[in-house]
mmCIF file of C-alpha atoms in Angstrom:
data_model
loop_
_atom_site.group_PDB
_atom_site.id
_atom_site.type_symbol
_atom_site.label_atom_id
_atom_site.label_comp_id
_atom_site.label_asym_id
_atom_site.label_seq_id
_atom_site.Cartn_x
_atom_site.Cartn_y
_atom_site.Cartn_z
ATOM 1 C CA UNK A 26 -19.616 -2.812 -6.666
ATOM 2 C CA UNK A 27 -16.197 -2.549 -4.958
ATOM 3 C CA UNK A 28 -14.930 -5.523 -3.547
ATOM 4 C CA UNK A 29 -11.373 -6.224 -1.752
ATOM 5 C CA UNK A 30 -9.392 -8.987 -1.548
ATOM 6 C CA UNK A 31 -5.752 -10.281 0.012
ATOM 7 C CA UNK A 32 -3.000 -12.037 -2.002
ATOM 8 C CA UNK A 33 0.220 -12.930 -1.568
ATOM 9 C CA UNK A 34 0.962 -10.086 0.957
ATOM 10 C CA UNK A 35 -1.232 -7.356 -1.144
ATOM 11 C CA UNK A 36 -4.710 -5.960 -0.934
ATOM 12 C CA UNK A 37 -6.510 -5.761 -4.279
ATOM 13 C CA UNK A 38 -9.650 -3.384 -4.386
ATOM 14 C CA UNK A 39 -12.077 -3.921 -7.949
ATOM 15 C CA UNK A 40 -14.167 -1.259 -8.602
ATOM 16 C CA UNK A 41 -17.057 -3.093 -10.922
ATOM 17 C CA UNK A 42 -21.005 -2.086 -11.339
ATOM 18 C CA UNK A 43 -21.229 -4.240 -14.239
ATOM 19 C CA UNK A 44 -21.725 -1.160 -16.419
ATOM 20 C CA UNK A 45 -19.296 1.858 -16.257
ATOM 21 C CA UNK A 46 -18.453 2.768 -13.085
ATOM 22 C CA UNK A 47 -19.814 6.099 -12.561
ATOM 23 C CA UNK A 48 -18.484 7.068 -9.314
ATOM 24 C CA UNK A 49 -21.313 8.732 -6.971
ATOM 25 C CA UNK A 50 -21.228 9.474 -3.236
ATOM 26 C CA UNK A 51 -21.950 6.150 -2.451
ATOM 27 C CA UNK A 52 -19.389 4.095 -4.532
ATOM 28 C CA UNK A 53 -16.719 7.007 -3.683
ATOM 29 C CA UNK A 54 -17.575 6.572 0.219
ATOM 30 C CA UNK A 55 -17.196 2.681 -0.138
ATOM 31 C CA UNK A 56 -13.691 3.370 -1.939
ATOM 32 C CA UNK A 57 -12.470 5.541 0.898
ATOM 33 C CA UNK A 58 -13.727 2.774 3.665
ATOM 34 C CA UNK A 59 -11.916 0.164 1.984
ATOM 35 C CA UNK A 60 -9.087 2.165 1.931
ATOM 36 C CA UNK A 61 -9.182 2.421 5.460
ATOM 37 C CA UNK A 62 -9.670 -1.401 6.201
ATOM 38 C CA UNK A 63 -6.061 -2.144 3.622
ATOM 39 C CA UNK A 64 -4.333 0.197 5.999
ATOM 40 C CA UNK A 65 -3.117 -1.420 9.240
ATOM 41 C CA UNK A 66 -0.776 -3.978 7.763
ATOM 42 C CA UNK A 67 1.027 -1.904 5.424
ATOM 43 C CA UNK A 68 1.051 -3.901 2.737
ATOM 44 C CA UNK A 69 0.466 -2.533 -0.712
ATOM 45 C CA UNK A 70 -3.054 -1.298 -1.912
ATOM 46 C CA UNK A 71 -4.228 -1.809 -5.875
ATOM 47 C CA UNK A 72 -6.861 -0.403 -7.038
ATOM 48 C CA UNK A 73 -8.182 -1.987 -10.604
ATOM 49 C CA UNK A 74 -11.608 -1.510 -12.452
ATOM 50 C CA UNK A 75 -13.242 -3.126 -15.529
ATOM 51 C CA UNK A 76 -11.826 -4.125 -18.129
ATOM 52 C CA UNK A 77 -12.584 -1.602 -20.916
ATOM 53 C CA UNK A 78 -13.270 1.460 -18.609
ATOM 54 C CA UNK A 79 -11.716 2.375 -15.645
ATOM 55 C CA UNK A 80 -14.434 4.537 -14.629
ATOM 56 C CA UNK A 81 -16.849 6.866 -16.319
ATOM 57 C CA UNK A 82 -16.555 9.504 -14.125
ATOM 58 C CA UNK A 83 -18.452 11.358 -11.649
ATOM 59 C CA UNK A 84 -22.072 9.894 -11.840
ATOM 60 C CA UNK A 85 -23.731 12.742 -13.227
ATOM 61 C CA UNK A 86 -27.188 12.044 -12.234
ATOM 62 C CA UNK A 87 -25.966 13.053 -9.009
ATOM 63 C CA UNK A 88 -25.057 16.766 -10.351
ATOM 64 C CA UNK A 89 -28.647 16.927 -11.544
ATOM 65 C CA UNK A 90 -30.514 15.872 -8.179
ATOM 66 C CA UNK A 91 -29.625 19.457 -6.651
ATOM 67 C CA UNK A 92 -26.990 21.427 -4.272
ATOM 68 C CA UNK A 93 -26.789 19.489 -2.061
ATOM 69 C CA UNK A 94 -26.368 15.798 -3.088
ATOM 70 C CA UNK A 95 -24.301 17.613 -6.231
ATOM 71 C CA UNK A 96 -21.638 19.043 -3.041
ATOM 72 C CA UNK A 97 -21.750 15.699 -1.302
ATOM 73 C CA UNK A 98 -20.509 13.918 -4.585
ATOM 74 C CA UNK A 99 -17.776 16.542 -5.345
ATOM 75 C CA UNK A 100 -16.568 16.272 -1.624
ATOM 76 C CA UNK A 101 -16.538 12.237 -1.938
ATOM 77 C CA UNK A 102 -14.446 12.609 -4.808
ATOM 78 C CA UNK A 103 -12.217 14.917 -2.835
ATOM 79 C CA UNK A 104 -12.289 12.757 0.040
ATOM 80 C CA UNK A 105 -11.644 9.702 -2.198
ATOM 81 C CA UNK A 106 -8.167 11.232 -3.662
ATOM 82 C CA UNK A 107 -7.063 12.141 -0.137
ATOM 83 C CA UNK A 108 -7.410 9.002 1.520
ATOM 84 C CA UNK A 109 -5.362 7.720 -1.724
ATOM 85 C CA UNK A 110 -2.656 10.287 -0.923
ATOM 86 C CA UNK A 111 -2.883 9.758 3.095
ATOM 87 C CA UNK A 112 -2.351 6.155 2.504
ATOM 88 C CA UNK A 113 0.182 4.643 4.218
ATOM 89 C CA UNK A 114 0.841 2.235 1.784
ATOM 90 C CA UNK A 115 2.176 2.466 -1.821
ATOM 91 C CA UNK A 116 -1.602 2.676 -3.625
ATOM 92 C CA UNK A 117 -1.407 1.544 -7.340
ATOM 93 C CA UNK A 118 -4.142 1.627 -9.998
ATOM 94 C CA UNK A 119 -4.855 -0.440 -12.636
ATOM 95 C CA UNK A 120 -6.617 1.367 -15.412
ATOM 96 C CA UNK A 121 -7.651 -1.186 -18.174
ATOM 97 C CA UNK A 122 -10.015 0.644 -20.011
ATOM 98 C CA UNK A 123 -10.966 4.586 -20.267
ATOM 99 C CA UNK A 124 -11.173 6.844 -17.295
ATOM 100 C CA UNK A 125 -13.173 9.899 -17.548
ATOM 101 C CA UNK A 126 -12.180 12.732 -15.038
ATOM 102 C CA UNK A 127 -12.819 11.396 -11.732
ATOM 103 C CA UNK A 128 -10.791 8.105 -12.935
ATOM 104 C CA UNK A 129 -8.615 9.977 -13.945
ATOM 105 C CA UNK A 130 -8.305 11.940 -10.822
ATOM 106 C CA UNK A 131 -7.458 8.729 -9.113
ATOM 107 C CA UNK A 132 -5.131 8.016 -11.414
ATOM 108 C CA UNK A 133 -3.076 11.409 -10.530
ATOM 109 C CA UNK A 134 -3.538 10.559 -6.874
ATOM 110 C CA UNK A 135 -1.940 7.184 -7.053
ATOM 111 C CA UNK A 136 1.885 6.248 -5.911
ATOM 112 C CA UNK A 137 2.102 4.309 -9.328
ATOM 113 C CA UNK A 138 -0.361 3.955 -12.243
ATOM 114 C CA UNK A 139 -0.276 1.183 -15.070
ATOM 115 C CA UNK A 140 -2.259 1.750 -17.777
ATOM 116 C CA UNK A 141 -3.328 -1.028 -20.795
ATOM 117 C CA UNK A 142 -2.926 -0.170 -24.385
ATOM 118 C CA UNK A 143 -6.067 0.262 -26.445
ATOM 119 C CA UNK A 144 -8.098 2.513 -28.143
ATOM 120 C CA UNK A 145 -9.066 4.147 -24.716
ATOM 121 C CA UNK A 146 -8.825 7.952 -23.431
ATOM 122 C CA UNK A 147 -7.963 9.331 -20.256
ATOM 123 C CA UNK A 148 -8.580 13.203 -19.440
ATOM 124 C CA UNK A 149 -10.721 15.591 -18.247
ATOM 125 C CA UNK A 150 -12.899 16.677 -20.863
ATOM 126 C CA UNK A 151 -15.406 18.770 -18.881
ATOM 127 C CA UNK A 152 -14.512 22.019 -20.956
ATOM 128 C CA UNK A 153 -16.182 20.173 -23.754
ATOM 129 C CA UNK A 154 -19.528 18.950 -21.766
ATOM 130 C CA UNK A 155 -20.343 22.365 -20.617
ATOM 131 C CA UNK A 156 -18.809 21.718 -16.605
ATOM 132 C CA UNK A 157 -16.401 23.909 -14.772
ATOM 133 C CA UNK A 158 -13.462 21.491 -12.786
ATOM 134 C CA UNK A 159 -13.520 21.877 -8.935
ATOM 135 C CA UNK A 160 -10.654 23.331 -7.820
ATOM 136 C CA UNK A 161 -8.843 20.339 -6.450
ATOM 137 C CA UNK A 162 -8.506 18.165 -9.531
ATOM 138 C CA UNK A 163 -7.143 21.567 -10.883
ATOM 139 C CA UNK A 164 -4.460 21.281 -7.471
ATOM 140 C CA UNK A 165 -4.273 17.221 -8.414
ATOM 141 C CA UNK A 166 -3.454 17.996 -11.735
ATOM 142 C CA UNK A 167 -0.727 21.177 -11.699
ATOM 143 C CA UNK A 168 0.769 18.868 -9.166
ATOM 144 C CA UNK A 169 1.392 15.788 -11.525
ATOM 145 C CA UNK A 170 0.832 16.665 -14.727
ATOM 146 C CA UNK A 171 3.184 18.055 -17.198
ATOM 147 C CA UNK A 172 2.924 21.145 -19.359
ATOM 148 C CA UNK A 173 1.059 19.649 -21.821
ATOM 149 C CA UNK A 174 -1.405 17.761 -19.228
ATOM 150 C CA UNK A 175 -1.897 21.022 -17.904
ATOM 151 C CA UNK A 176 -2.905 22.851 -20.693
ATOM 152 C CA UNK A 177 -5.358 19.789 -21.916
ATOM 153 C CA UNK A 178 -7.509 20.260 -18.997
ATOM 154 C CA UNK A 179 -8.896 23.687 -20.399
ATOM 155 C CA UNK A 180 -8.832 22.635 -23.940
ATOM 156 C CA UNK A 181 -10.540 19.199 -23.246
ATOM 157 C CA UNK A 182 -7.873 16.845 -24.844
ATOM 158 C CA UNK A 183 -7.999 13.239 -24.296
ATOM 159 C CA UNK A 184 -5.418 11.234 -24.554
ATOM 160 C CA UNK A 185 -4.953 7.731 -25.526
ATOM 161 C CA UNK A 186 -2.782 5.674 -23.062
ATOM 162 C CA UNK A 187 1.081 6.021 -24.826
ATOM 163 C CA UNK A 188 0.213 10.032 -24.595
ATOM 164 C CA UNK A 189 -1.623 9.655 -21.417
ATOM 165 C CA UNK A 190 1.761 8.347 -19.514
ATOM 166 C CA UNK A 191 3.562 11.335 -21.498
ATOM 167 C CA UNK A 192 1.598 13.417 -20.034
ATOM 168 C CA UNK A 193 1.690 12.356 -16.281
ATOM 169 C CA UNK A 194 -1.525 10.306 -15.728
ATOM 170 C CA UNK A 195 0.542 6.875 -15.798
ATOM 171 C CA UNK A 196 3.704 5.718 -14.951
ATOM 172 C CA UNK A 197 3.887 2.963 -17.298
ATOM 173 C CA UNK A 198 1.690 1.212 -20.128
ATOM 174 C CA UNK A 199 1.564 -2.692 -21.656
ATOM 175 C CA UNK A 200 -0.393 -4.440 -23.590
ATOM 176 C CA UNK A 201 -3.389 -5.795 -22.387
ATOM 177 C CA UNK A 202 -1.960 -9.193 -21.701
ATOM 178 C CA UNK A 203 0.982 -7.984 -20.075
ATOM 179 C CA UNK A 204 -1.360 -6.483 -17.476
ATOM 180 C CA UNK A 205 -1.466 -8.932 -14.696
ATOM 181 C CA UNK A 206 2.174 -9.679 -15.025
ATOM 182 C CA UNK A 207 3.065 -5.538 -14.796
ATOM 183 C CA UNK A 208 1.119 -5.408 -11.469
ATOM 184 C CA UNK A 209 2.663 -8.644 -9.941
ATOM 185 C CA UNK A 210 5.959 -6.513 -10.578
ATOM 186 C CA UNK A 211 5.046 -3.798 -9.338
ATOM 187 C CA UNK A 212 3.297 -4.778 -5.963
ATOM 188 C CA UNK A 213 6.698 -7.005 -5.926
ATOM 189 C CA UNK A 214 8.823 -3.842 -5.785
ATOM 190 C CA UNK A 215 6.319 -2.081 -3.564
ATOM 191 C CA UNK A 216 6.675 -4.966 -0.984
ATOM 192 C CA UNK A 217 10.733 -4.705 -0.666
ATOM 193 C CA UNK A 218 10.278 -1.238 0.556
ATOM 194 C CA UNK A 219 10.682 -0.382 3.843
ATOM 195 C CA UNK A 220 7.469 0.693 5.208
ATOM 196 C CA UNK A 221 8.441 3.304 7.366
ATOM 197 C CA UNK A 222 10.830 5.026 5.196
ATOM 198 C CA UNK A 223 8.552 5.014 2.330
ATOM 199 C CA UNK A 224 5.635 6.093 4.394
ATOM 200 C CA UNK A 225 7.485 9.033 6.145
ATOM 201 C CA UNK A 226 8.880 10.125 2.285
ATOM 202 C CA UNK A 227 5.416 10.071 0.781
ATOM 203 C CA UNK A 228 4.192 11.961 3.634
ATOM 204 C CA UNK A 229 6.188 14.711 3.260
ATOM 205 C CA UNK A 230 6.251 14.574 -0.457
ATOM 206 C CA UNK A 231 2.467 15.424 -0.272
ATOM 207 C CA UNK A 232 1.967 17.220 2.586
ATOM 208 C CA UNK A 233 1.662 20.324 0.634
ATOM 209 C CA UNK A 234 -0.325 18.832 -2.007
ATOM 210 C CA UNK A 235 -2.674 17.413 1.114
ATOM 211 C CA UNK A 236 -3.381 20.890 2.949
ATOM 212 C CA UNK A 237 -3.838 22.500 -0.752
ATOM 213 C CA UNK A 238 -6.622 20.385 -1.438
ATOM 214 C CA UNK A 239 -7.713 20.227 2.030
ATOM 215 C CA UNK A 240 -8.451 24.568 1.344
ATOM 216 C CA UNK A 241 -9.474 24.034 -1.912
ATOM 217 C CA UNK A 242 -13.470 25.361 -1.655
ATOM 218 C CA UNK A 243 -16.324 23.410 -3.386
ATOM 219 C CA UNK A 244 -18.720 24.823 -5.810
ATOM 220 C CA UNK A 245 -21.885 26.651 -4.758
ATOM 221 C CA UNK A 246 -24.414 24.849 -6.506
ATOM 222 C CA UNK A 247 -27.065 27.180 -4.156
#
């Protein structure tokens, strides 16, 4: 399901279950310990998914198989966005496709997100399937969103991808076949950085953010 591979100086990580990448413990886990293994050379980190959705979301089968496997998925899912903001390494994603709230979530975490046009949505929409947010996408999100982000995650709005960059989820969006060529930029630009400037600036830029979400409590699902 996740695969990672080097080129030209950058680690690429493909989140792909050949259906719609519902993130469970598991898959979350597996993101977080590839993470890890892109981190000693410094070199920039993508993160892409399928083409068409980004990611689904939280699996929730997993909220339905009790307390305890429900807590382990939310705290993968927290654990999944800090390792993205602990990274030493500029982490991008590549979001060609829809992503549901935990996509989204990683999309908020990222240093720089790209997202393809389409008719796709991007959002937390879990006011409008009967779920209250954990508190740390809620930290995530008053952190990068703007005004308008903010208020959408109450009120369930879903944004296609020109509103979704308005909004704060991505940095920039291109057409479809434009992706490839965006990212190549991109990781291009990330590369000429210096790697110990930009990882002492992004440090302290979320250090705050970090020890926030580090407090943030889980649900009791007892």
């Amino acid at each position: 399901m996740i695969t990672t591979e080097t080129i030209d100086g950058a680690h690429i990580i493909t989140l792909d279950d050949g259906k719609v990448n519902a993130l469970n413990k598991e898959k979350l886990d597996a993101l977080v310990a590839a993470l890890s293994k892109c981190a000693g050379d410094l070199a920039p980190v993508a993160i892409r998914g399928r083409k068409g959705i980004f990611s689904a979301g939280f699996d929730l089968k997993g909220f339905g198989a009790g307390p305890e496997i429900a807590t382990a998925q939310l705290q993968a899912g927290k654990d999944a966005i800090l390792a993205i903001l602990r990274h030493p390494a500029p982490v991008i994603t590549v979001c060609e496709g829809h992503a549901y709230p935990m996509g989204a979530f990683l999309m908020l975490a990222a240093d720089h997100a790209i997202g393809a046009e389409g008719e796709f949505v991007t959002g937390m929409n879990e006011s409008a399937i009967g779920m209250a947010l954990p508190i740390y996408p809620m930290i995530l999100g008053a952190a990068r969103l703007n005004a308008h982000g903010r208020k959408a995650v109450a009120t369930s709005e879903m944004f296609n991808p020109t509103d979704a960059a308005k909004v704060g989820y991505f940095q920039n969006v291109v057409a479809p076949d434009a992706v490839d060529a965006t990212l190549q930029a991109t990781l291009k630009h990330m590369k000429g950085l210096n790697a110990g400037a930009f990882n002492a600036n992004k440090t302290a830029m979320n250090a705050q953010l970090i020890a926030d979400i580090e407090a943030s409590p889980l649900p009791d699902f007892g």
